[in-house]
Amino acid sequence: MFTQRTLGQVRKGGNEWERELERSVEQKPERMERFSTVSDVEVKRIYTPEDVKDTDFARDIGYPGIFPFTRGCQPSMYRGREWTFRMFSGMGSAADTNKRWHLLLGQGETGLSTAFDFPTLMGYDSDCPRARGECGKCGVAIDTLTDFEILTDSIPLDGVTTSMTINPPAPVLWAMYLAVAEKNGIGWDKIGGTIQNDMLKEFIAQKTLMLPPKPSIRLISDTVEFGTKYVPRWNTISISGYHIREAGSSAVQELAFTLADGIAYVQDVLERKKLDVDSFAPRLSFFFNSHLDFFEEIAKFRAARRMWAKIMRYRFKAEDPRSWWMRFHTQTAGCSLVAQQPYNNVIRTTAEALAAVMGGTQSLHTNSLDETLALPSEFAVTIALRTQQIIADEIGVANTIDPMAGSYFVESLTNEIEERAWEYINRIDDMGGMLAAIEMGFPQREIADAAYHYQQQIEGGEKVVIGVNKYSTGEQVYPPLLQISEGLEEEQIARTMEVKRTRDNRKAIQSLNALRAACKTDKNMMPYVLEAVKAYATEQEICDVWRDVFGEYRESSVHL
Amino acid sequence: MTSGRKLRILVAKPGLDGHDRGAKILARAYRDAGFEVIYSGLHQTPEQIVHVALQEDVDLIGLSCLSGAHMYLFPRVIELLKENKAEDITVIGGGIIPVDDIPKLKKAGIKEVFLPGGSLKDMVDWAKANVEPCRYGERKE
């Protein structure tokens, strides 16, 4: 990127600077012996053209919307349209969540994102004994299509895109969305959204578990195929690093494991469904965490796009440029927030959101200041939404595309993160791919070790958390928190009972039997799930069919 | 501590919550501090947790829950310990817990509650200062 003359000047100037530096450090030593990112990648004092001398502008940086997409996936980025303000929300009953959705849309939110409670996430109805105490607590409780109809009441499904964080039971919740659209006379070609539907990272990190890995992957490939054919604007998978990071991984691990998961999914669809790669690859979407280290995160996002573009183009021989691009959603790091001096969490989230925007995210969720204590209150969630809106409209960062490009530090860190992530991907390839690596416990072990290492650094004061290991006051000022009604569980169970009582039971049972039969063939299961959902079979009734046929997965060995 | 033996700790994940980062880090920290540690694994019912606690003769149960279901799950563990005449086992909890719930949990018998951002050292020190080894031989009769 630089002429020999420039590099000569760099060296000459560098020598001079080092002499000055020596004198200065002798008088006043640096604050720390070693400076490193949140993920403990060592950071040098200064970066110069020498650190990026092998970087090739056209090959490595280039232009947005053009291979290798380092600078963004669309040609006009935020000058064309801002990222989607998409707040992850769900609590209590379907009606409670519908109310929150309308509140947020009224405040300028531009996309919906659904948080389900744990029974829904794991494929249990609210009346299941294992669900006791969980109903509506960390998301919305959905048992049947009736709940889903309440959830989406007066939401224009053809006017807003909806993301659903749902994994093992993803086909069921997606089928509910499709059924509601159909009931409202909205064609499937008019609706858009995303189901997370990424089971590999569940085994690695988030741990909403249901079926063993192999049938899990089959269900995912079924949804990808069904979406490709019938719901062209839907992202049938959101390959997620977010939870990997929340579980304690480094930025490099988050990136590498996510891409390795993506490779596994593409491979399975190609092998199982014999689809042309360019027919489905443009709809693959991603989801990353934005943690506290500003430059590390920006570099991670830029490296992610460049790596996926290379994977799709060279490894999978995709020809459509849309197959090469990586579109992703970002959520600020929940794990970076603390309960002490909780109002400071607004500042953390602001920095993380800013990194996501500088990294070129397509949509963004910003955490609320009270989320270390409870689900967000209206007060807290509005500040969180406003945080992104201020970034979009007031501070000028969305005026030009990829303003960090050309920074010696950011380019060098982008290269370094990419290099380290390839090393992981190569190791995983050598193990026989991500499925095999997970069975060996490899990513799980790497993440647990990184999490412990980070915690030790906090304990030792090497990494600072304001209000925890520095400027701690002992003072406890807490904001008013959201309460989930105690009677909710009972009401929800009663509603589901009523649905079961009033539905055409014969039809429901027939649809479940048909699904069971389809499980034992190679047929795509989505049409059967749709029929079951429309017959008001419950989420658990459908998932029990799968558990029964494919077996239930339990985590066996745990690395401490 | 009244006897010379090592304290035995069960770090447990009740309910459907899958957030195990904190629990696993804490288990490791207790182990590094010289305790004998058993980790329950994910998705345990209160019944399963109490069963393991009794089987393994533990002195302390550390419950971790980030799903919001602590108001049912934590007191239920205490209830089951009482039913099994094992209320001498100390129970502590941690996770995403609204501060207003803390006095209620303590009233139910949870000895201490730790929130996000809490330090490992505090939790280890707390256990050293507050947990009495259970007299297993005597209780079983």
XYZ file of C-alpha atoms in Angstrom:
701
model
C 0.000 0.000 0.000
C 2.995 2.297 0.429
C 5.991 3.294 -1.627
C 9.505 2.370 -0.536
C 10.059 6.069 0.062
C 7.178 6.256 2.544
C 8.326 3.111 4.314
C 11.799 4.601 4.545
C 10.351 7.705 6.180
C 8.372 5.518 8.543
C 11.522 3.730 9.701
C 13.510 6.910 10.045
C 10.756 8.618 12.012
C 10.287 5.480 14.049
C 13.891 5.459 15.176
C 13.615 9.051 16.273
C 10.397 8.383 18.119
C 11.855 5.375 19.918
C 14.688 7.474 21.271
C 12.202 10.039 22.579
C 10.070 7.276 23.975
C 12.931 5.699 25.888
C 13.667 8.981 27.577
C 10.037 9.536 28.440
C 9.437 6.033 29.774
C 12.547 6.274 31.916
C 11.100 9.308 33.637
C 7.568 8.029 33.794
C 6.886 4.332 33.180
C 3.804 3.320 31.247
C 0.583 2.544 33.129
C 0.813 -1.178 32.425
C 3.507 -3.612 31.392
C 1.298 -5.085 28.731
C -1.666 -3.591 26.902
C -4.199 -5.938 25.355
C -7.741 -6.046 24.013
C -10.686 -7.438 25.964
C -9.877 -10.769 24.271
C -6.266 -10.385 25.348
C -4.761 -9.760 21.915
C -1.644 -7.744 22.604
C -1.794 -4.144 21.392
C 1.380 -2.289 20.396
C 2.219 1.265 21.333
C 1.701 2.568 17.849
C 0.821 1.332 14.395
C 2.358 2.662 11.222
C 2.300 1.917 7.494
C 4.806 -0.809 8.245
C 2.100 -2.868 9.980
C -0.018 -2.885 6.840
C 2.679 -2.844 4.210
C 1.530 -6.177 2.759
C -2.102 -5.121 2.673
C -3.364 -4.746 -0.866
C -6.082 -2.148 -1.301
C -8.072 -3.943 -3.993
C -7.631 -7.429 -2.534
C -8.083 -6.687 1.163
C -10.006 -3.429 1.567
C -11.730 -2.338 -1.619
C -15.242 -0.896 -1.800
C -18.525 -1.655 -0.043
C -20.916 -3.912 -1.916
C -18.018 -5.475 -3.815
C -15.912 -8.550 -3.039
C -14.413 -9.064 -0.453
C -16.963 -6.771 1.265
C -14.547 -5.717 4.010
C -16.120 -2.263 4.004
C -19.743 -3.313 4.049
C -22.195 -5.442 2.160
C -24.211 -2.751 0.386
C -22.759 -0.126 -1.936
C -24.407 2.814 -0.161
C -24.533 1.437 3.404
C -26.119 3.842 5.909
C -26.325 6.704 3.414
C -29.006 4.639 1.693
C -30.774 3.336 4.774
C -29.882 3.219 8.433
C -29.387 -0.148 10.056
C -32.619 -1.640 11.415
C -33.383 -0.609 14.994
C -34.388 -4.037 16.225
C -34.949 -4.400 19.961
C -35.030 -7.955 21.302
C -38.195 -8.012 23.346
C -40.623 -10.413 24.886
C -42.068 -10.832 28.341
C -45.036 -12.274 30.132
C -48.016 -13.127 27.980
C -48.443 -12.672 24.242
C -50.617 -9.629 24.991
C -47.912 -8.062 27.213
C -45.334 -8.516 24.474
C -47.657 -7.224 21.765
C -48.083 -4.072 23.855
C -44.286 -3.660 24.172
C -43.895 -4.155 20.407
C -46.405 -1.417 19.672
C -44.677 0.857 22.180
C -41.301 0.343 20.515
C -42.641 0.729 16.969
C -44.271 3.947 18.151
C -40.863 5.151 19.366
C -39.226 4.612 16.000
C -38.138 0.998 16.164
C -37.897 -0.342 12.592
C -37.773 -4.119 13.092
C -39.190 -6.601 15.593
C -37.269 -9.212 17.514
C -38.875 -11.823 19.711
C -37.615 -13.088 23.050
C -39.331 -16.321 24.095
C -39.409 -17.747 27.592
C -37.401 -20.868 28.363
C -40.220 -23.408 28.040
C -40.951 -22.071 24.540
C -37.232 -22.094 23.688
C -36.935 -25.727 24.758
C -40.156 -27.013 23.186
C -42.269 -27.345 26.341
C -45.767 -26.038 26.955
C -46.452 -23.865 29.968
C -48.148 -26.720 31.811
C -45.157 -29.053 31.577
C -43.775 -29.882 35.061
C -40.276 -28.947 33.892
C -41.552 -25.464 33.033
C -42.657 -24.620 36.596
C -41.725 -21.074 37.529
C -40.414 -20.144 34.081
C -43.574 -19.012 32.308
C -43.132 -15.574 30.714
C -40.099 -14.835 32.866
C -37.362 -14.203 30.358
C -39.497 -13.837 27.272
C -42.961 -14.404 25.942
C -44.776 -17.704 26.522
C -46.111 -19.254 23.305
C -47.888 -22.608 23.360
C -50.273 -22.510 20.406
C -51.233 -20.561 17.324
C -53.756 -18.706 19.496
C -50.891 -17.132 21.488
C -49.149 -16.231 18.262
C -52.255 -14.528 16.908
C -52.376 -12.391 20.063
C -48.648 -11.695 19.796
C -48.918 -10.337 16.260
C -52.235 -8.509 16.699
C -52.284 -5.288 14.590
C -48.665 -5.802 13.536
C -48.355 -5.277 9.768
C -46.525 -8.480 8.828
C -45.923 -7.201 5.303
C -44.592 -3.873 6.598
C -42.072 -4.899 9.243
C -39.538 -7.701 9.436
C -39.535 -9.952 12.490
C -36.689 -11.865 14.002
C -37.340 -14.822 16.276
C -34.685 -16.120 18.614
C -35.757 -19.724 18.556
C -33.661 -22.797 17.892
C -34.761 -26.405 18.405
C -38.472 -25.591 17.902
C -37.745 -23.045 15.141
C -39.879 -24.840 12.512
C -42.888 -24.627 14.854
C -42.665 -20.913 15.607
C -41.904 -20.117 11.978
C -44.917 -22.174 10.923
C -47.033 -20.107 13.323
C -45.782 -16.912 11.678
C -46.547 -18.310 8.221
C -49.990 -19.442 9.339
C -50.851 -16.020 10.771
C -49.726 -14.328 7.549
C -51.864 -16.733 5.558
C -54.884 -16.071 7.798
C -54.432 -12.346 7.257
C -54.267 -12.825 3.500
C -50.616 -11.806 3.266
C -48.630 -13.865 0.762
C -45.459 -15.581 1.944
C -43.527 -13.642 -0.676
C -44.495 -10.423 1.124
C -43.202 -11.284 4.590
C -39.648 -10.985 5.812
C -37.754 -11.906 8.920
C -35.336 -14.310 10.500
C -35.456 -17.442 12.613
C -32.276 -18.073 14.534
C -32.431 -21.821 13.871
C -28.733 -22.348 14.595
C -28.379 -25.529 16.628
C -24.617 -25.945 16.433
C -24.035 -22.910 18.611
C -26.662 -24.245 21.036
C -24.502 -27.297 21.665
C -21.499 -24.992 22.014
C -22.982 -22.165 24.035
C -26.607 -21.176 24.527
C -27.732 -24.707 25.448
C -31.401 -24.688 24.569
C -31.284 -28.360 23.740
C -33.793 -30.793 22.356
C -32.611 -33.304 19.733
C -29.195 -34.840 19.068
C -27.004 -32.991 16.531
C -27.808 -35.042 13.414
C -31.617 -34.727 13.398
C -31.179 -31.104 14.503
C -29.209 -30.391 11.352
C -31.814 -32.154 9.242
C -34.559 -29.916 10.634
C -32.448 -26.870 9.787
C -31.844 -28.012 6.225
C -35.608 -28.609 5.879
C -36.326 -25.005 6.826
C -33.615 -23.688 4.502
C -35.068 -25.672 1.616
C -38.648 -24.640 2.418
C -37.708 -20.966 2.669
C -35.762 -21.089 -0.574
C -38.827 -22.430 -2.359
C -41.743 -20.630 -0.701
C -40.656 -17.732 1.531
C -38.030 -15.936 -0.533
C -37.505 -12.941 1.775
C -37.015 -14.984 4.928
C -33.639 -15.658 6.527
C -34.092 -19.258 7.599
C -30.958 -19.260 9.703
C -29.045 -16.710 11.707
C -25.626 -18.193 12.264
C -24.799 -16.818 15.649
C -21.636 -15.877 17.436
C -23.493 -13.827 20.021
C -24.060 -16.636 22.501
C -20.586 -18.055 21.965
C -19.217 -14.697 23.076
C -21.646 -14.412 25.969
C -20.456 -17.821 27.130
C -17.029 -16.270 27.470
C -15.201 -16.754 24.175
C -12.679 -14.323 22.754
C -13.499 -12.228 19.692
C -11.412 -14.546 17.526
C -13.199 -17.631 18.837
C -16.582 -16.008 18.305
C -15.676 -15.308 14.704
C -14.010 -18.633 13.956
C -16.655 -20.869 15.551
C -19.470 -18.944 13.869
C -17.916 -19.265 10.438
C -17.167 -22.940 11.064
C -20.847 -23.443 11.980
C -21.798 -21.645 8.750
C -19.559 -23.954 6.735
C -21.231 -26.987 8.323
C -24.726 -25.746 7.449
C -23.858 -24.955 3.841
C -22.246 -28.349 3.468
C -25.285 -30.143 4.844
C -27.765 -28.321 2.611
C -25.593 -29.045 -0.433
C -25.280 -32.731 0.424
C -28.742 -33.448 1.779
C -30.880 -31.243 -0.433
C -28.725 -31.090 -3.576
C -29.608 -27.413 -3.935
C -27.475 -25.074 -5.994
C -25.370 -23.008 -3.582
C -26.466 -19.726 -5.154
C -30.120 -20.609 -4.635
C -29.932 -20.417 -0.837
C -26.644 -18.772 0.172
C -27.867 -15.172 -0.266
C -30.445 -15.758 2.501
C -27.961 -16.998 5.097
C -27.634 -14.392 7.812
C -25.380 -13.905 10.805
C -25.559 -12.548 14.313
C -22.635 -11.173 16.312
C -21.896 -9.746 19.706
C -20.467 -6.268 20.130
C -18.313 -6.284 23.214
C -16.482 -3.497 24.994
C -13.223 -3.312 23.084
C -14.023 -0.733 20.457
C -11.338 -1.406 17.848
C -11.271 -5.154 18.359
C -14.988 -5.345 17.598
C -14.761 -3.174 14.485
C -11.870 -5.282 13.231
C -13.832 -8.465 13.952
C -16.829 -7.305 11.896
C -14.644 -6.296 8.962
C -12.702 -9.567 9.095
C -15.968 -11.526 9.307
C -17.268 -10.137 6.018
C -13.987 -10.684 4.244
C -13.655 -14.257 5.463
C -17.211 -15.307 4.627
C -16.841 -13.848 1.145
C -13.737 -15.962 0.599
C -15.383 -19.071 2.061
C -18.404 -18.788 -0.219
C -16.476 -17.853 -3.313
C -13.493 -20.165 -3.080
C -14.565 -23.021 -0.830
C -18.148 -23.417 -2.042
C -17.648 -21.995 -5.541
C -20.657 -19.675 -5.287
C -20.925 -17.384 -8.273
C -23.621 -14.903 -7.290
C -22.007 -11.960 -5.417
C -25.016 -12.049 -3.075
C -23.863 -15.470 -1.954
C -20.542 -13.936 -0.946
C -21.883 -11.133 1.196
C -22.378 -11.467 4.892
C -25.344 -9.643 6.364
C -25.497 -9.599 10.128
C -27.433 -8.458 13.158
C -25.575 -7.271 16.228
C -26.439 -7.173 19.892
C -24.394 -5.331 22.449
C -22.753 -7.577 25.030
C -25.106 -8.500 27.843
C -22.195 -10.088 29.664
C -20.358 -6.752 29.811
C -23.059 -5.198 31.988
C -22.927 -5.270 35.775
C -25.395 -4.825 38.596
C -23.198 -2.294 40.407
C -23.956 1.337 39.501
C -26.333 0.107 36.795
C -26.787 3.475 35.079
C -23.198 3.143 33.825
C -24.450 0.318 31.611
C -25.892 2.953 29.263
C -22.357 4.139 28.512
C -21.075 0.613 27.922
C -23.936 -0.107 25.556
C -23.324 3.154 23.709
C -19.691 2.288 23.035
C -20.616 -1.216 21.915
C -23.388 0.045 19.647
C -21.009 2.545 18.112
C -18.524 -0.248 17.351
C -21.294 -2.266 15.687
C -22.176 0.684 13.481
C -18.558 1.394 12.614
C -18.340 -2.305 11.793
C -21.227 -2.072 9.340
C -24.030 -4.037 11.001
C -27.385 -4.449 9.200
C -29.467 -4.356 12.346
C -28.854 -3.706 15.996
C -30.204 -4.435 19.445
C -28.995 -2.284 22.308
C -29.250 -3.711 25.831
C -31.087 -1.877 28.556
C -29.322 -0.631 31.664
C -31.368 -2.862 33.973
C -30.826 -6.187 32.224
C -28.429 -7.514 34.847
C -31.390 -7.467 37.203
C -34.527 -8.161 35.181
C -36.166 -7.806 31.788
C -36.071 -4.185 30.635
C -38.586 -1.671 31.936
C -40.227 0.743 29.473
C -38.006 3.514 30.829
C -34.791 1.547 30.298
C -35.688 0.104 26.907
C -36.542 3.542 25.562
C -33.086 4.855 26.507
C -31.564 1.823 24.815
C -33.505 2.470 21.607
C -32.679 6.182 21.734
C -28.997 5.273 22.045
C -28.989 3.862 18.523
C -31.129 6.666 17.192
C -28.687 9.255 18.520
C -25.816 7.354 16.929
C -27.737 7.275 13.641
C -28.852 10.891 13.522
C -26.716 13.103 15.712
C -23.050 12.221 15.791
C -22.202 11.983 12.122
C -20.789 8.452 12.027
C -23.317 7.297 9.429
C -22.352 9.972 6.918
C -19.543 8.078 5.269
C -18.923 4.387 4.729
C -16.387 2.448 6.795
C -14.556 5.474 8.177
C -12.096 3.207 10.005
C -10.596 1.873 6.764
C -6.990 2.810 6.320
C -6.329 3.180 10.028
C -2.995 1.427 10.497
C -4.253 -0.085 13.736
C -7.695 -1.180 12.536
C -6.406 -2.673 9.278
C -3.628 -4.460 11.103
C -6.012 -5.787 13.772
C -8.476 -6.853 11.058
C -5.673 -8.874 9.439
C -4.558 -10.356 12.728
C -8.049 -11.422 13.774
C -8.624 -12.962 10.357
C -5.360 -14.880 10.530
C -6.077 -16.250 14.002
C -9.614 -17.207 13.019
C -8.351 -19.161 9.976
C -6.077 -21.111 12.304
C -9.114 -22.246 14.300
C -11.096 -23.058 11.163
C -8.223 -25.153 9.818
C -8.015 -27.036 13.119
C -11.752 -27.696 13.011
C -11.487 -28.889 9.398
C -8.743 -31.265 10.510
C -11.044 -32.651 13.197
C -13.598 -33.454 10.502
C -15.733 -30.326 10.716
C -17.711 -28.561 13.401
C -20.032 -31.438 14.249
C -17.056 -33.647 15.058
C -15.320 -30.824 16.917
C -18.402 -30.293 19.085
C -18.626 -34.007 19.812
C -15.020 -33.837 21.003
C -15.915 -30.854 23.169
C -13.327 -28.692 21.439
C -15.103 -25.329 21.111
C -16.775 -25.807 24.502
C -13.369 -26.293 26.151
C -11.768 -23.352 24.389
C -14.613 -21.071 25.458
C -14.631 -22.221 29.090
C -10.896 -21.598 29.314
C -11.204 -18.134 27.772
C -14.062 -17.260 30.140
C -12.055 -18.287 33.177
C -8.994 -16.427 31.944
C -11.014 -13.214 31.492
C -12.561 -13.550 34.946
C -9.101 -14.037 36.461
C -7.949 -10.871 34.733
C -10.824 -8.983 36.324
C -10.119 -10.526 39.713
C -6.480 -9.505 39.371
C -7.364 -5.974 38.314
C -5.649 -6.460 34.973
C -8.981 -5.785 33.263
C -10.982 -2.969 34.760
C -14.725 -2.941 35.335
C -15.818 0.432 36.649
C -17.907 0.138 39.784
C -16.653 -3.414 40.348
C -12.878 -3.426 40.692
C -12.304 0.307 40.317
C -14.290 3.295 41.593
C -16.465 0.960 43.570
C -18.572 2.898 46.059
C -20.602 0.238 47.796
C -23.553 2.497 47.105
C -26.587 0.709 45.720
C -28.952 2.714 43.548
C -31.282 0.588 41.484
C -33.799 1.676 38.866
C -37.437 0.586 39.154
C -37.700 -2.880 37.579
C -40.240 -4.653 35.413
C -42.405 -7.169 37.255
C -43.905 -10.233 35.614
C -47.335 -10.941 37.056
C -47.390 -13.866 39.475
C -50.709 -15.111 38.099
C -49.372 -15.379 34.571
C -48.475 -19.062 34.656
C -51.983 -20.029 35.704
C -53.612 -17.800 33.068
C -51.350 -19.148 30.354
C -52.042 -22.760 31.282
C -55.782 -22.033 31.297
C -55.585 -20.489 27.816
C -53.735 -23.499 26.421
C -56.234 -25.879 28.043
C -59.063 -23.932 26.447
C -57.414 -24.172 23.015
C -57.039 -27.909 23.434
C -60.672 -28.215 24.552
C -62.124 -26.254 21.645
C -59.940 -27.393 18.756
C -60.875 -30.190 16.343
C -58.976 -32.816 18.268
C -59.147 -35.442 15.555
C -57.522 -33.070 13.106
C -54.796 -32.160 15.584
C -53.965 -35.809 16.257
C -54.023 -36.678 12.560
C -51.606 -33.867 11.806
C -49.232 -35.081 14.531
C -49.395 -38.624 13.206
C -48.623 -37.375 9.710
C -45.611 -35.506 11.071
C -44.432 -38.641 12.849
C -44.643 -40.609 9.616
C -42.733 -37.876 7.734
C -39.912 -37.992 10.295
C -39.171 -41.539 9.191
C -38.776 -40.514 5.536
C -36.528 -37.990 3.778
C -39.469 -35.648 3.235
C -39.270 -32.018 4.212
C -41.057 -31.716 7.556
C -42.170 -28.090 7.225
C -45.510 -28.776 5.459
C -46.415 -31.239 8.229
C -45.467 -28.787 10.965
C -47.624 -26.164 9.269
C -50.631 -28.478 9.225
C -50.129 -29.324 12.902
C -49.831 -25.677 13.891
C -52.949 -24.767 11.926
C -54.803 -27.589 13.664
C -53.813 -25.901 16.960
C -51.483 -28.663 18.053
C -49.320 -27.217 20.846
C -45.627 -26.523 20.539
C -44.806 -29.340 22.918
C -47.077 -31.832 21.163
C -45.100 -31.207 17.967
C -41.714 -31.277 19.688
C -42.656 -34.450 21.579
C -43.091 -36.182 18.221
C -39.509 -35.271 17.367
C -38.185 -36.182 20.811
C -39.966 -39.487 20.523
C -38.646 -40.341 17.051
C -35.126 -38.898 17.274
C -34.391 -39.094 21.000
C -33.683 -36.332 23.447
C -30.268 -34.762 23.717
C -28.674 -34.187 27.095
C -25.323 -32.590 27.596
C -23.025 -35.361 28.795
C -19.571 -34.215 29.794
C -18.817 -30.717 30.951
C -15.406 -29.120 30.941
C -14.751 -27.021 34.013
C -14.739 -24.327 60.078
C -15.014 -26.791 62.892
C -13.533 -29.908 61.326
C -10.472 -30.373 59.209
C -12.183 -31.858 56.205
C -12.614 -30.016 52.921
C -15.966 -28.393 52.287
C -18.018 -30.069 49.592
C -19.912 -27.800 47.243
C -22.587 -28.539 44.676
C -22.822 -25.861 41.989
C -26.198 -26.401 40.359
C -28.255 -25.101 37.442
C -31.952 -25.456 38.255
C -34.684 -25.054 35.631
C -34.432 -24.645 31.885
C -31.871 -21.836 31.862
C -28.811 -22.601 29.749
C -26.533 -19.746 30.872
C -23.750 -21.748 32.484
C -20.798 -19.391 32.181
C -21.066 -18.095 35.734
C -21.744 -21.483 37.276
C -18.784 -23.104 35.562
C -16.414 -20.263 36.424
C -17.558 -20.375 40.040
C -17.131 -24.150 40.195
C -13.587 -23.751 38.959
C -12.877 -20.959 41.412
C -14.096 -23.036 44.365
C -11.992 -25.944 43.160
C -8.916 -23.749 42.829
C -9.587 -22.480 46.366
C -9.344 -26.028 47.695
C -13.005 -27.056 47.961
C -14.368 -30.305 46.636
C -16.736 -29.331 43.866
C -19.534 -31.132 42.077
C -21.182 -29.437 39.105
C -24.727 -30.584 38.379
C -24.774 -29.831 34.656
C -27.666 -28.034 33.008
C -31.433 -28.272 33.225
C -31.814 -29.895 36.637
C -35.062 -30.057 38.555
C -34.968 -29.094 42.264
C -35.608 -32.778 43.014
C -32.551 -33.833 41.019
C -30.403 -31.205 42.715
C -31.397 -32.237 46.228
C -30.911 -35.878 45.326
C -27.344 -35.203 44.190
C -26.663 -33.014 47.220
C -27.631 -35.852 49.566
C -25.842 -38.527 47.558
C -22.656 -36.488 47.516
C -22.791 -35.308 51.143
C -22.348 -31.651 50.241
C -22.124 -28.780 52.703
C -23.103 -25.990 50.340
C -25.362 -25.722 47.311
C -24.781 -22.804 44.965
C -27.787 -22.250 42.686
C -27.370 -20.264 39.491
C -30.379 -19.025 37.539
C -30.516 -16.323 34.889
C -33.959 -17.083 33.496
C -36.040 -15.301 36.126
C -37.478 -18.511 37.558
C -35.526 -18.221 40.832
C -38.611 -17.343 42.930
C -39.995 -20.821 42.333
C -36.801 -22.844 41.952
C -34.680 -21.574 44.856
C -37.319 -21.882 47.610
C -38.311 -25.265 46.207
C -34.778 -26.558 46.820
C -34.974 -25.357 50.442
C -38.372 -27.021 50.833
C -37.019 -30.339 49.561
C -33.979 -30.132 51.832
C -36.325 -29.646 54.777
C -38.422 -32.608 53.694
C -35.238 -34.657 53.674
C -34.146 -33.286 57.068
C -31.097 -31.763 55.431
C -31.646 -28.098 56.234
C -28.112 -27.922 57.624
C -26.886 -27.715 54.017
C -26.233 -24.055 53.271
C -27.855 -22.744 50.087
C -26.774 -19.634 48.199
C -27.929 -18.279 44.848
C -26.936 -15.997 42.043
C -27.959 -14.790 38.602
C -30.285 -12.222 37.093
C -32.248 -11.454 40.231
C -34.259 -8.281 40.848
C -33.034 -6.657 44.060
C -36.565 -6.688 45.497
C -36.516 -10.482 45.370
C -33.390 -10.771 47.512
C -35.082 -10.266 50.909
C -37.813 -12.702 49.865
C -35.234 -15.322 48.908
C -33.375 -14.815 52.161
C -36.602 -15.213 54.084
C -37.159 -18.471 52.240
C -33.808 -19.719 53.504
C -31.291 -18.699 50.837
C -28.320 -17.523 52.881
C -26.794 -15.125 50.373
C -27.491 -13.843 46.835
C -24.803 -12.759 44.378
C -25.459 -10.525 41.340
C -23.675 -10.046 37.980
C -20.338 -8.342 38.501
C -19.780 -10.102 41.806
C -16.223 -11.155 42.471
C -15.092 -14.766 42.764
C -12.987 -13.893 45.767
C -16.038 -12.560 47.632
C -17.921 -15.751 46.906
C -15.048 -17.983 47.974
C -14.427 -15.907 51.118
C -18.113 -15.994 51.933
C -18.128 -19.777 51.782
C -15.026 -20.025 53.985
C -16.517 -17.703 56.588
C -20.114 -18.911 56.636
C -20.364 -22.575 55.782
C -20.237 -25.192 58.498
C -19.461 -28.743 57.412
C -22.595 -30.846 57.761
C -22.568 -33.769 60.191
C -23.576 -36.391 57.732
C -23.170 -39.422 59.990
C -25.591 -37.964 62.529
C -28.224 -36.772 60.075
C -28.696 -40.015 58.268
C -30.210 -41.742 61.318
